[in-house]
GROMACS .gro file of C-alpha atoms in nm:
model
  500
    1MET     CA    1   0.871   0.549  -4.200
    2SER     CA    2   1.145   0.340  -4.356
    3SER     CA    3   1.064  -0.019  -4.425
    4PHE     CA    4   1.258  -0.307  -4.282
    5SER     CA    5   1.266  -0.681  -4.339
    6VAL     CA    6   1.131  -0.919  -4.077
    7SER     CA    7   1.352  -1.211  -3.989
    8PRO     CA    8   1.224  -1.525  -3.815
    9PRO     CA    9   1.185  -1.467  -3.441
   10THR     CA   10   1.453  -1.605  -3.213
   11TYR     CA   11   1.442  -1.653  -2.837
   12GLU     CA   12   1.711  -1.608  -2.576
   13GLN     CA   13   1.600  -1.805  -2.275
   14ALA     CA   14   1.639  -1.669  -1.922
   15SER     CA   15   1.576  -1.843  -1.591
   16SER     CA   16   1.228  -1.952  -1.697
   17PRO     CA   17   1.100  -2.093  -2.028
   18SER     CA   18   0.831  -1.822  -2.030
   19GLU     CA   19   1.090  -1.542  -2.021
   20SER     CA   20   1.214  -1.428  -2.358
   21ILE     CA   21   1.293  -1.143  -2.592
   22VAL     CA   22   1.168  -1.169  -2.950
   23PRO     CA   23   1.314  -0.960  -3.235
   24ASN     CA   24   1.126  -0.787  -3.517
   25ILE     CA   25   0.774  -0.833  -3.384
   26MET     CA   26   0.530  -0.543  -3.416
   27VAL     CA   27   0.279  -0.572  -3.132
   28ARG     CA   28   0.001  -0.375  -2.974
   29ILE     CA   29  -0.111  -0.489  -2.632
   30PRO     CA   30  -0.456  -0.385  -2.502
   31SER     CA   31  -0.525  -0.264  -2.151
   32HIS     CA   32  -0.498  -0.536  -1.887
   33TYR     CA   33  -0.747  -0.361  -1.664
   34PRO     CA   34  -0.924  -0.024  -1.667
   35HIS     CA   35  -0.707   0.144  -1.404
   36LEU     CA   36  -0.362   0.110  -1.564
   37HIS     CA   37  -0.377   0.283  -1.901
   38HIS     CA   38  -0.009   0.295  -1.999
   39HIS     CA   39  -0.007   0.070  -2.305
   40LEU     CA   40   0.215   0.003  -2.603
   41ARG     CA   41   0.208   0.261  -2.875
   42PRO     CA   42  -0.026   0.186  -3.168
   43GLU     CA   43   0.122   0.101  -3.506
   44THR     CA   44   0.027   0.441  -3.645
   45GLN     CA   45   0.278   0.616  -3.415
   46SER     CA   46   0.532   0.810  -3.626
   47TYR     CA   47   0.906   0.800  -3.555
   48ASN     CA   48   1.203   1.005  -3.665
   49VAL     CA   49   1.428   0.747  -3.829
   50SER     CA   50   1.715   0.984  -3.910
   51LYS     CA   51   1.878   0.936  -3.568
   52PRO     CA   52   1.952   0.614  -3.379
   53LYS     CA   53   1.733   0.574  -3.073
   54ALA     CA   54   1.602   0.311  -2.833
   55THR     CA   55   1.249   0.345  -2.695
   56LEU     CA   56   1.114   0.118  -2.422
   57VAL     CA   57   0.737   0.074  -2.395
   58LEU     CA   58   0.560  -0.141  -2.132
   59SER     CA   59   0.214  -0.292  -2.143
   60SER     CA   60   0.165  -0.186  -1.780
   61ARG     CA   61   0.383  -0.024  -1.518
   62GLY     CA   62   0.194  -0.194  -1.239
   63VAL     CA   63   0.301  -0.550  -1.151
   64PHE     CA   64   0.094  -0.741  -0.894
   65VAL     CA   65   0.238  -1.036  -0.701
   66GLN     CA   66   0.115  -1.248  -0.409
   67PRO     CA   67   0.378  -1.411  -0.186
   68GLY     CA   68   0.316  -1.758  -0.048
   69GLY     CA   69   0.303  -1.861   0.316
   70ARG     CA   70   0.046  -1.724   0.556
   71THR     CA   71  -0.288  -1.593   0.435
   72TRP     CA   72  -0.402  -1.236   0.497
   73SER     CA   73  -0.629  -1.333   0.784
   74HIS     CA   74  -0.332  -1.489   0.969
   75ALA     CA   75  -0.075  -1.228   0.871
   76LEU     CA   76  -0.050  -1.079   1.222
   77GLU     CA   77   0.001  -1.410   1.402
   78ASP     CA   78   0.330  -1.468   1.582
   79LEU     CA   79   0.460  -1.804   1.464
   80SER     CA   80   0.666  -1.841   1.780
   81LEU     CA   81   0.351  -1.858   1.992
   82PRO     CA   82   0.146  -2.176   2.046
   83GLY     CA   83  -0.095  -2.228   1.761
   84GLY     CA   84   0.103  -2.019   1.513
   85SER     CA   85   0.170  -2.201   1.190
   86GLU     CA   86   0.230  -2.145   0.822
   87ASP     CA   87  -0.068  -2.182   0.589
   88ASN     CA   88   0.160  -2.294   0.302
   89LYS     CA   89  -0.046  -2.085   0.063
   90PRO     CA   90   0.109  -2.090  -0.287
   91GLY     CA   91   0.230  -1.757  -0.422
   92THR     CA   92   0.136  -1.586  -0.747
   93GLN     CA   93   0.406  -1.441  -0.969
   94GLY     CA   94   0.386  -1.122  -1.173
   95ARG     CA   95   0.507  -1.040  -1.522
   96VAL     CA   96   0.679  -0.750  -1.698
   97HIS     CA   97   0.578  -0.736  -2.064
   98GLY     CA   98   0.665  -0.482  -2.330
   99VAL     CA   99   0.861  -0.396  -2.643
  100LEU     CA  100   1.190  -0.222  -2.721
  101HIS     CA  101   1.188  -0.012  -3.040
  102VAL     CA  102   1.537   0.035  -3.188
  103ILE     CA  103   1.571   0.295  -3.467
  104SER     CA  104   1.865   0.251  -3.701
  105PRO     CA  105   1.921   0.503  -3.986
  106VAL     CA  106   2.127   0.243  -4.173
  107ARG     CA  107   2.174  -0.131  -4.172
  108ARG     CA  108   2.419  -0.198  -3.885
  109LYS     CA  109   2.559  -0.469  -3.661
  110VAL     CA  110   2.555  -0.438  -3.283
  111LYS     CA  111   2.704  -0.653  -3.008
  112GLY     CA  112   2.373  -0.737  -2.847
  113ILE     CA  113   2.040  -0.614  -2.718
  114ARG     CA  114   1.956  -0.647  -2.350
  115VAL     CA  115   1.651  -0.580  -2.133
  116LYS     CA  116   1.712  -0.572  -1.759
  117VAL     CA  117   1.472  -0.551  -1.465
  118GLU     CA  118   1.633  -0.441  -1.139
  119ALA     CA  119   1.520  -0.349  -0.788
  120ARG     CA  120   1.743  -0.127  -0.575
  121HIS     CA  121   1.691  -0.013  -0.221
  122ARG     CA  122   1.821   0.296  -0.046
  123ILE     CA  123   1.770   0.263   0.328
  124TRP     CA  124   1.882   0.472   0.624
  125ILE     CA  125   2.101   0.290   0.877
  126SER     CA  126   2.070   0.516   1.180
  127SER     CA  127   2.331   0.331   1.389
  128GLU     CA  128   2.597   0.416   1.132
  129GLY     CA  129   2.453   0.746   1.014
  130LEU     CA  130   2.462   0.655   0.645
  131TRP     CA  131   2.247   0.548   0.353
  132GLU     CA  132   2.281   0.196   0.213
  133ASP     CA  133   2.230   0.176  -0.164
  134GLU     CA  134   2.228  -0.180  -0.299
  135SER     CA  135   2.079  -0.390  -0.576
  136VAL     CA  136   1.837  -0.638  -0.416
  137TRP     CA  137   1.700  -0.818  -0.725
  138LYS     CA  138   1.800  -0.833  -1.092
  139ARG     CA  139   1.711  -1.030  -1.402
  140GLU     CA  140   1.787  -0.976  -1.771
  141VAL     CA  141   1.724  -1.125  -2.116
  142TRP     CA  142   1.937  -1.089  -2.430
  143VAL     CA  143   1.912  -1.098  -2.807
  144GLU     CA  144   2.237  -1.230  -2.952
  145GLU     CA  145   2.370  -1.386  -3.271
  146ASP     CA  146   2.135  -1.644  -3.424
  147GLU     CA  147   2.169  -1.907  -3.696
  148GLU     CA  148   1.960  -1.711  -3.945
  149ALA     CA  149   2.193  -1.411  -3.911
  150LYS     CA  150   2.498  -1.636  -3.964
  151ARG     CA  151   2.355  -1.774  -4.287
  152LYS     CA  152   2.245  -1.434  -4.414
  153PHE     CA  153   2.539  -1.214  -4.309
  154GLY     CA  154   2.825  -1.462  -4.257
  155PRO     CA  155   3.006  -1.594  -3.949
  156GLY     CA  156   3.117  -1.352  -3.681
  157THR     CA  157   2.814  -1.133  -3.736
  158GLU     CA  158   2.643  -1.023  -3.420
  159VAL     CA  159   2.291  -0.879  -3.399
  160GLN     CA  160   2.191  -0.721  -3.728
  161LEU     CA  161   1.973  -0.408  -3.724
  162GLU     CA  162   1.772  -0.335  -4.035
  163GLN     CA  163   1.728   0.019  -4.159
  164GLY     CA  164   1.426   0.175  -3.993
  165ILE     CA  165   1.248   0.052  -3.684
  166ASN     CA  166   1.343  -0.280  -3.525
  167THR     CA  167   1.099  -0.393  -3.255
  168TYR     CA  168   1.175  -0.653  -2.989
  169GLU     CA  169   0.910  -0.793  -2.762
  170PHE     CA  170   1.015  -0.916  -2.418
  171SER     CA  171   0.854  -1.084  -2.119
  172MET     CA  172   0.997  -1.149  -1.773
  173ILE     CA  173   0.859  -1.322  -1.465
  174ILE     CA  174   0.864  -1.146  -1.128
  175PRO     CA  175   0.872  -1.399  -0.839
  176PRO     CA  176   0.604  -1.375  -0.567
  177ASP     CA  177   0.845  -1.297  -0.281
  178VAL     CA  178   1.042  -1.006  -0.432
  179PRO     CA  179   1.074  -0.670  -0.250
  180THR     CA  180   0.783  -0.446  -0.340
  181TYR     CA  181   0.794  -0.082  -0.439
  182GLU     CA  182   0.827   0.134  -0.126
  183LYS     CA  183   0.894   0.495  -0.037
  184SER     CA  184   0.922   0.646   0.309
  185PRO     CA  185   1.150   0.874   0.513
  186PHE     CA  186   1.337   0.558   0.621
  187GLY     CA  187   1.420   0.449   0.269
  188LYS     CA  188   1.280   0.336  -0.063
  189VAL     CA  189   1.274   0.040  -0.299
  190LYS     CA  190   1.272   0.138  -0.666
  191TRP     CA  191   1.216  -0.087  -0.967
  192THR     CA  192   1.356  -0.001  -1.311
  193VAL     CA  193   1.332  -0.165  -1.655
  194THR     CA  194   1.626  -0.077  -1.882
  195GLY     CA  195   1.661  -0.155  -2.252
  196THR     CA  196   2.016  -0.132  -2.393
  197VAL     CA  197   2.163  -0.170  -2.743
  198LEU     CA  198   2.537  -0.242  -2.720
  199GLY     CA  199   2.707  -0.059  -3.007
  200THR     CA  200   3.006  -0.169  -3.217
  201GLY     CA  201   3.121   0.156  -3.378
  202GLY     CA  202   3.022   0.417  -3.631
  203LEU     CA  203   2.686   0.578  -3.573
  204LEU     CA  204   2.621   0.331  -3.294
  205SER     CA  205   2.955   0.378  -3.120
  206ALA     CA  206   2.779   0.456  -2.792
  207ASP     CA  207   2.521   0.234  -2.633
  208LEU     CA  208   2.158   0.324  -2.690
  209GLN     CA  209   1.953   0.304  -2.375
  210ASP     CA  210   1.608   0.378  -2.241
  211ASP     CA  211   1.454   0.303  -1.904
  212CYS     CA  212   1.130   0.344  -1.712
  213SER     CA  213   1.006   0.275  -1.362
  214ILE     CA  214   0.762   0.002  -1.267
  215TYR     CA  215   0.562  -0.047  -0.949
  216VAL     CA  216   0.566  -0.394  -0.798
  217VAL     CA  217   0.270  -0.422  -0.562
  218SER     CA  218   0.198  -0.713  -0.328
  219ASN     CA  219  -0.169  -0.766  -0.256
  220PRO     CA  220  -0.332  -1.049  -0.058
  221VAL     CA  221  -0.540  -1.323  -0.208
  222ARG     CA  222  -0.900  -1.205  -0.217
  223GLU     CA  223  -1.050  -1.446   0.033
  224GLU     CA  224  -1.412  -1.397   0.129
  225GLY     CA  225  -1.421  -1.075   0.329
  226ALA     CA  226  -1.043  -1.078   0.372
  227LEU     CA  227  -1.000  -0.704   0.327
  228GLN     CA  228  -1.295  -0.601   0.539
  229LEU     CA  229  -1.235  -0.453   0.884
  230THR     CA  230  -1.486  -0.504   1.164
  231ILE     CA  231  -1.387  -0.409   1.517
  232ALA     CA  232  -1.644  -0.436   1.795
  233ASN     CA  233  -1.517  -0.332   2.137
  234GLU     CA  234  -1.797  -0.331   2.394
  235GLY     CA  235  -1.754  -0.323   2.768
  236LEU     CA  236  -1.830  -0.179   3.108
  237SER     CA  237  -1.600   0.097   3.227
  238PRO     CA  238  -1.576   0.263   3.568
  239THR     CA  239  -1.532   0.592   3.381
  240PHE     CA  240  -1.771   0.569   3.084
  241GLY     CA  241  -2.012   0.308   3.216
  242LEU     CA  242  -2.154   0.081   2.948
  243TYR     CA  243  -2.006   0.174   2.610
  244SER     CA  244  -1.976   0.040   2.256
  245LEU     CA  245  -1.695   0.115   2.010
  246ARG     CA  246  -1.717   0.002   1.649
  247MET     CA  247  -1.478   0.060   1.358
  248THR     CA  248  -1.573  -0.078   1.017
  249SER     CA  249  -1.446  -0.058   0.662
  250ASN     CA  250  -1.591  -0.241   0.364
  251GLU     CA  251  -1.243  -0.257   0.209
  252PHE     CA  252  -0.961  -0.158   0.447
  253ILE     CA  253  -0.700  -0.046   0.196
  254VAL     CA  254  -0.485   0.261   0.143
  255ALA     CA  255  -0.700   0.578   0.107
  256SER     CA  256  -1.019   0.394   0.206
  257PRO     CA  257  -1.292   0.525   0.440
  258LEU     CA  258  -1.323   0.402   0.799
  259GLY     CA  259  -1.656   0.415   0.978
  260LEU     CA  260  -1.630   0.510   1.347
  261SER     CA  261  -1.906   0.475   1.606
  262PHE     CA  262  -1.882   0.538   1.981
  263THR     CA  263  -2.183   0.505   2.209
  264LEU     CA  264  -2.231   0.572   2.582
  265PHE     CA  265  -2.548   0.413   2.716
  266GLY     CA  266  -2.544   0.602   3.046
  267VAL     CA  267  -2.349   0.927   3.031
  268PRO     CA  268  -2.196   1.025   3.370
  269SER     CA  269  -2.314   1.372   3.467
  270ILE     CA  270  -1.963   1.479   3.571
  271MET     CA  271  -1.804   1.394   3.233
  272THR     CA  272  -1.709   1.633   2.954
  273ILE     CA  273  -1.570   1.499   2.626
  274PHE     CA  274  -1.353   1.748   2.437
  275ALA     CA  275  -1.224   1.544   2.145
  276ILE     CA  276  -1.219   1.200   1.985
  277ARG     CA  277  -0.936   1.094   1.759
  278CYS     CA  278  -0.842   0.788   1.559
  279TYR     CA  279  -0.499   0.750   1.403
  280LEU     CA  280  -0.232   0.509   1.280
  281PHE     CA  281   0.122   0.443   1.393
  282GLN     CA  282   0.340   0.275   1.132
  283HIS     CA  283   0.631   0.058   1.248
  284VAL     CA  284   0.921  -0.012   1.013
  285VAL     CA  285   1.173  -0.297   1.029
  286ILE     CA  286   1.491  -0.203   0.840
  287LYS     CA  287   1.721  -0.490   0.739
  288SER     CA  288   2.067  -0.426   0.602
  289THR     CA  289   2.179  -0.643   0.309
  290ARG     CA  290   2.534  -0.515   0.322
  291ARG     CA  291   2.580  -0.625   0.684
  292GLN     CA  292   2.391  -0.947   0.742
  293GLY     CA  293   2.206  -0.968   1.071
  294ARG     CA  294   2.178  -0.592   1.126
  295VAL     CA  295   1.814  -0.503   1.194
  296GLU     CA  296   1.679  -0.167   1.308
  297HIS     CA  297   1.332  -0.058   1.415
  298ALA     CA  298   1.165   0.278   1.365
  299ARG     CA  299   0.820   0.432   1.404
  300SER     CA  300   0.666   0.705   1.194
  301PRO     CA  301   0.469   0.999   1.341
  302ARG     CA  302   0.103   0.928   1.391
  303LYS     CA  303  -0.123   0.962   1.087
  304LEU     CA  304  -0.466   1.098   1.172
  305ILE     CA  305  -0.769   0.922   1.028
  306CYS     CA  306  -1.028   1.125   1.215
  307LEU     CA  307  -1.008   1.413   1.464
  308ASP     CA  308  -1.327   1.559   1.608
  309GLY     CA  309  -1.244   1.845   1.842
  310PRO     CA  310  -0.943   2.074   1.894
  311ALA     CA  311  -0.598   1.947   1.805
  312ASP     CA  312  -0.374   1.863   2.097
  313GLY     CA  313  -0.052   2.045   2.178
  314TYR     CA  314  -0.192   2.254   2.464
  315SER     CA  315  -0.150   2.215   2.838
  316ASN     CA  316  -0.415   2.021   3.022
  317LYS     CA  317  -0.595   2.334   3.136
  318GLY     CA  318  -0.549   2.510   2.803
  319PHE     CA  319  -0.687   2.212   2.613
  320ALA     CA  320  -1.023   2.237   2.789
  321GLN     CA  321  -1.026   2.617   2.770
  322LYS     CA  322  -0.975   2.617   2.393
  323ALA     CA  323  -1.246   2.358   2.337
  324ARG     CA  324  -1.495   2.569   2.530
  325LYS     CA  325  -1.377   2.893   2.369
  326ASP     CA  326  -1.416   2.747   2.019
  327LYS     CA  327  -1.742   2.578   2.122
  328THR     CA  328  -1.612   2.242   2.002
  329THR     CA  329  -1.694   2.043   2.315
  330LEU     CA  330  -1.851   1.716   2.203
  331LEU     CA  331  -2.038   1.622   2.518
  332GLU     CA  332  -2.148   1.790   2.841
  333GLY     CA  333  -2.261   1.507   3.067
  334LYS     CA  334  -2.482   1.726   3.287
  335SER     CA  335  -2.706   1.803   2.988
  336LEU     CA  336  -2.797   1.436   2.932
  337GLN     CA  337  -2.854   1.331   3.294
  338GLY     CA  338  -2.744   0.971   3.240
  339GLY     CA  339  -2.902   0.934   2.897
  340GLU     CA  340  -2.762   0.772   2.584
  341TRP     CA  341  -2.508   0.953   2.363
  342ARG     CA  342  -2.400   0.842   2.016
  343TRP     CA  343  -2.103   0.972   1.815
  344ARG     CA  344  -2.051   0.874   1.450
  345LYS     CA  345  -1.795   0.985   1.194
  346VAL     CA  346  -1.641   0.853   0.874
  347GLY     CA  347  -1.264   0.900   0.862
  348LYS     CA  348  -1.030   0.850   0.569
  349LEU     CA  349  -0.694   0.676   0.554
  350LEU     CA  350  -0.417   0.872   0.387
  351ASP     CA  351  -0.288   0.781   0.040
  352GLU     CA  352   0.031   0.594  -0.045
  353ASP     CA  353   0.236   0.914  -0.033
  354SER     CA  354   0.177   0.929   0.345
  355ILE     CA  355   0.127   0.570   0.464
  356ARG     CA  356   0.246   0.233   0.339
  357PRO     CA  357   0.044  -0.088   0.312
  358THR     CA  358   0.120  -0.376   0.545
  359THR     CA  359   0.412  -0.588   0.425
  360LEU     CA  360   0.278  -0.935   0.352
  361PRO     CA  361   0.428  -1.244   0.517
  362GLY     CA  362   0.661  -1.413   0.273
  363THR     CA  363   0.788  -1.091   0.114
  364LYS     CA  364   1.168  -1.077   0.122
  365THR     CA  365   1.234  -0.707   0.169
  366SER     CA  366   1.464  -0.472   0.357
  367LEU     CA  367   1.172  -0.240   0.449
  368ALA     CA  368   0.883  -0.413   0.627
  369PHE     CA  369   0.584  -0.201   0.736
  370SER     CA  370   0.317  -0.277   0.995
  371SER     CA  371   0.035  -0.057   1.123
  372GLU     CA  372  -0.119   0.003   1.465
  373LEU     CA  373  -0.471   0.147   1.491
  374VAL     CA  374  -0.548   0.367   1.795
  375PHE     CA  375  -0.879   0.514   1.917
  376GLU     CA  376  -0.871   0.774   2.195
  377VAL     CA  377  -1.121   0.988   2.387
  378ILE     CA  378  -1.009   1.318   2.547
  379PHE     CA  379  -1.221   1.406   2.850
  380ASN     CA  380  -1.229   1.526   3.207
  381GLU     CA  381  -1.450   1.480   3.513
  382THR     CA  382  -1.563   1.786   3.707
  383THR     CA  383  -1.768   1.762   4.024
  384PRO     CA  384  -2.050   2.019   4.065
  385GLY     CA  385  -1.915   2.335   4.222
  386GLY     CA  386  -1.557   2.211   4.205
  387PRO     CA  387  -1.259   2.321   3.994
  388GLU     CA  388  -1.209   2.212   3.635
  389GLY     CA  389  -1.101   1.849   3.629
  390GLU     CA  390  -0.772   1.735   3.478
  391VAL     CA  391  -0.783   1.647   3.110
  392LYS     CA  392  -0.724   1.276   3.053
  393CYS     CA  393  -0.690   1.050   2.750
  394ALA     CA  394  -0.865   0.712   2.743
  395THR     CA  395  -0.716   0.469   2.489
  396LEU     CA  396  -1.006   0.238   2.410
  397TYR     CA  397  -0.838   0.051   2.123
  398LYS     CA  398  -0.475  -0.008   2.026
  399HIS     CA  399  -0.393  -0.310   1.811
  400ASN     CA  400  -0.210  -0.404   1.492
  401VAL     CA  401  -0.420  -0.406   1.175
  402ASN     CA  402  -0.359  -0.509   0.813
  403ILE     CA  403  -0.381  -0.243   0.542
  404ALA     CA  404  -0.385  -0.367   0.183
  405SER     CA  405  -0.238  -0.169  -0.105
  406CYS     CA  406  -0.441  -0.009  -0.380
  407GLY     CA  407  -0.202  -0.019  -0.675
  408CYS     CA  408  -0.435   0.205  -0.875
  409MET     CA  409  -0.332   0.507  -0.668
  410ILE     CA  410  -0.014   0.548  -0.873
  411GLN     CA  411  -0.020   0.869  -1.075
  412HIS     CA  412   0.086   0.709  -1.403
  413VAL     CA  413  -0.256   0.549  -1.448
  414THR     CA  414  -0.399   0.874  -1.584
  415LEU     CA  415  -0.271   0.808  -1.940
  416PRO     CA  416  -0.534   0.753  -2.211
  417ASN     CA  417  -0.669   0.410  -2.288
  418TYR     CA  418  -0.594   0.292  -2.643
  419ALA     CA  419  -0.781  -0.038  -2.619
  420GLU     CA  420  -1.152  -0.071  -2.684
  421SER     CA  421  -1.191  -0.371  -2.456
  422ASP     CA  422  -0.994  -0.568  -2.199
  423SER     CA  423  -0.881  -0.915  -2.302
  424VAL     CA  424  -0.744  -1.002  -1.957
  425GLU     CA  425  -0.889  -0.890  -1.624
  426LEU     CA  426  -0.606  -0.870  -1.375
  427HIS     CA  427  -0.781  -0.621  -1.148
  428PRO     CA  428  -1.129  -0.729  -1.043
  429GLY     CA  429  -1.274  -0.375  -1.046
  430VAL     CA  430  -1.618  -0.386  -0.883
  431ARG     CA  431  -1.751  -0.733  -0.814
  432GLY     CA  432  -2.066  -0.828  -0.633
  433GLY     CA  433  -2.129  -0.469  -0.524
  434THR     CA  434  -1.809  -0.467  -0.319
  435VAL     CA  435  -1.577  -0.173  -0.374
  436ILE     CA  436  -1.219  -0.292  -0.396
  437CYS     CA  437  -1.064   0.012  -0.560
  438MET     CA  438  -1.104   0.364  -0.427
  439CYS     CA  439  -0.993   0.525  -0.756
  440ASP     CA  440  -1.325   0.487  -0.934
  441GLN     CA  441  -1.539   0.601  -0.641
  442ARG     CA  442  -1.640   0.950  -0.533
  443TRP     CA  443  -1.589   1.029  -0.165
  444ASP     CA  444  -1.956   1.105  -0.098
  445ARG     CA  445  -2.048   0.762  -0.235
  446LEU     CA  446  -1.787   0.585  -0.022
  447GLU     CA  447  -1.893   0.782   0.285
  448ALA     CA  448  -2.259   0.693   0.230
  449GLN     CA  449  -2.169   0.326   0.191
  450GLU     CA  450  -1.976   0.320   0.519
  451LYS     CA  451  -2.262   0.497   0.699
  452GLU     CA  452  -2.499   0.230   0.574
  453ILE     CA  453  -2.270  -0.041   0.713
  454MET     CA  454  -2.251   0.144   1.046
  455HIS     CA  455  -2.631   0.163   1.058
  456GLN     CA  456  -2.662  -0.211   0.994
  457ASN     CA  457  -2.407  -0.291   1.266
  458GLU     CA  458  -2.599  -0.092   1.525
  459HIS     CA  459  -2.860  -0.368   1.538
  460THR     CA  460  -2.600  -0.602   1.688
  461SER     CA  461  -2.466  -0.360   1.951
  462PHE     CA  462  -2.571  -0.339   2.313
  463THR     CA  463  -2.910  -0.172   2.360
  464ASP     CA  464  -2.987  -0.290   2.712
  465PRO     CA  465  -2.753  -0.191   2.999
  466ASP     CA  466  -2.857  -0.511   3.180
  467ALA     CA  467  -2.696  -0.715   2.901
  468LEU     CA  468  -2.361  -0.712   3.083
  469THR     CA  469  -2.491  -0.789   3.428
  470GLY     CA  470  -2.271  -1.059   3.578
  471LEU     CA  471  -2.062  -1.079   3.260
  472ASP     CA  472  -1.689  -1.145   3.310
  473LEU     CA  473  -1.548  -0.910   3.047
  474PRO     CA  474  -1.213  -0.986   2.882
  475SER     CA  475  -0.923  -0.759   2.966
  476ASN     CA  476  -0.920  -0.587   2.627
  477THR     CA  477  -1.277  -0.459   2.669
  478ARG     CA  478  -1.241  -0.319   3.018
  479GLU     CA  479  -1.058  -0.013   3.140
  480SER     CA  480  -0.785  -0.006   3.396
  481ASN     CA  481  -0.830   0.211   3.704
  482GLN     CA  482  -0.483   0.355   3.654
  483ARG     CA  483  -0.494   0.731   3.585
  484GLU     CA  484  -0.229   0.975   3.470
  485GLU     CA  485  -0.221   1.329   3.339
  486VAL     CA  486  -0.197   1.382   2.964
  487SER     CA  487   0.119   1.589   2.979
  488GLY     CA  488   0.441   1.388   2.973
  489SER     CA  489   0.269   1.068   2.861
  490ARG     CA  490   0.209   1.119   2.489
  491ASN     CA  491   0.525   0.945   2.373
  492ARG     CA  492   0.512   0.643   2.600
  493GLU     CA  493   0.353   0.314   2.500
  494ARG     CA  494  -0.008   0.295   2.609
  495LYS     CA  495  -0.195  -0.021   2.688
  496VAL     CA  496  -0.552  -0.074   2.578
  497GLY     CA  497  -0.794   0.062   2.832
  498GLU     CA  498  -0.546   0.279   3.022
  499ILE     CA  499  -0.648   0.635   3.105
  500TYR     CA  500  -0.396   0.917   3.087
   0.00000   0.00000   0.00000
């Protein structure tokens, strides 16, 4: 490796005093946390110095921010309703940190050295039938002529490259409310860091450039139990009698497990349950930046979390016939004679390639995602000696839920770790026995943990049918007497408690 002289570092200030690019600094940054292992190259890395080249290296490709405004627990509140208000929670900014290696075979002058961070979106505007591709955020820092170079090389000199490897360290702040990295059939938001050396002629007649992608992730402030999900829906139904529905997750994030428990305390003898399913609908708000005020809404296909029983897609009669033919019927009421029946499963949310985390309040983005959790029971009622009853679908739960992002799911985290220890802990890992990252956990361990939570929650559920005697149940825990056939009603909006 050719040697090169080290000149005093100079700073070119950007929009913040903490943003800078520093020339001729050889650095090696350790891992910020154990899940993101893409670090700066160690000093022993060899380079081919016979050809000019620019190489961009980042300390981490994951950037975590927290927008201000409402907290996670109030994220679903409608501020237009009475009682809705901002929490005025301060945001937390992120940082892009790395180095730009510039190889120069000879001592040369260049016009300047620039590092740019840019976010671009590409969204589908269905009303116009076209894609909108725009830059939605950009910031850059420069290395330009400095006083030391003027004294050493004379006036008019621009940035001087020494023979060999010239290394420039840079750091940029990412505001808390920037658009986060997104990808979906409706569009995407992509972040790119680009390092450019502006040439002046000769061997460096063309610009030298290198770029790499980063992933800006917005996660909520870790309040006590903020990411936990506990849903307890207990009521008295004219169809199911006294029932209890519980959905729990120790950490309700992308790719996490979801414990499901459904209990009937007095099974009707005429009831047959063919399937139980739990799934997500994701709603997307698409905002055009090219045409201010244009907003479109879309909904993704449902994403199954758990399906116990045959898949739908059959006629009402065929649905029941297939369940009996495959011997997948979950419950035959006549076999229990009014006894208690318990159903328990542990489902799993899909990864970030299939679903998107909930967009946090305060994030200024053109793609905003929200999620709706649905729990359904497929059943029919057949009187003794009568024909097969019509297959119906009871929607026992349908509400918006918050899903946090697990930034460690990104594939680039599989690179080796060069650091022996972590000087800064940006990701909490495992704290207090609470799993907050699914990457380091085996599925059987996560499943066992959720089953333990489900077992503990059973002690607080209804065990005595007389517990609801004379109780005026709220509307979201009781069923409506309205009944419809399953066919022709799958795509319409269903209210909680309606039977189809």
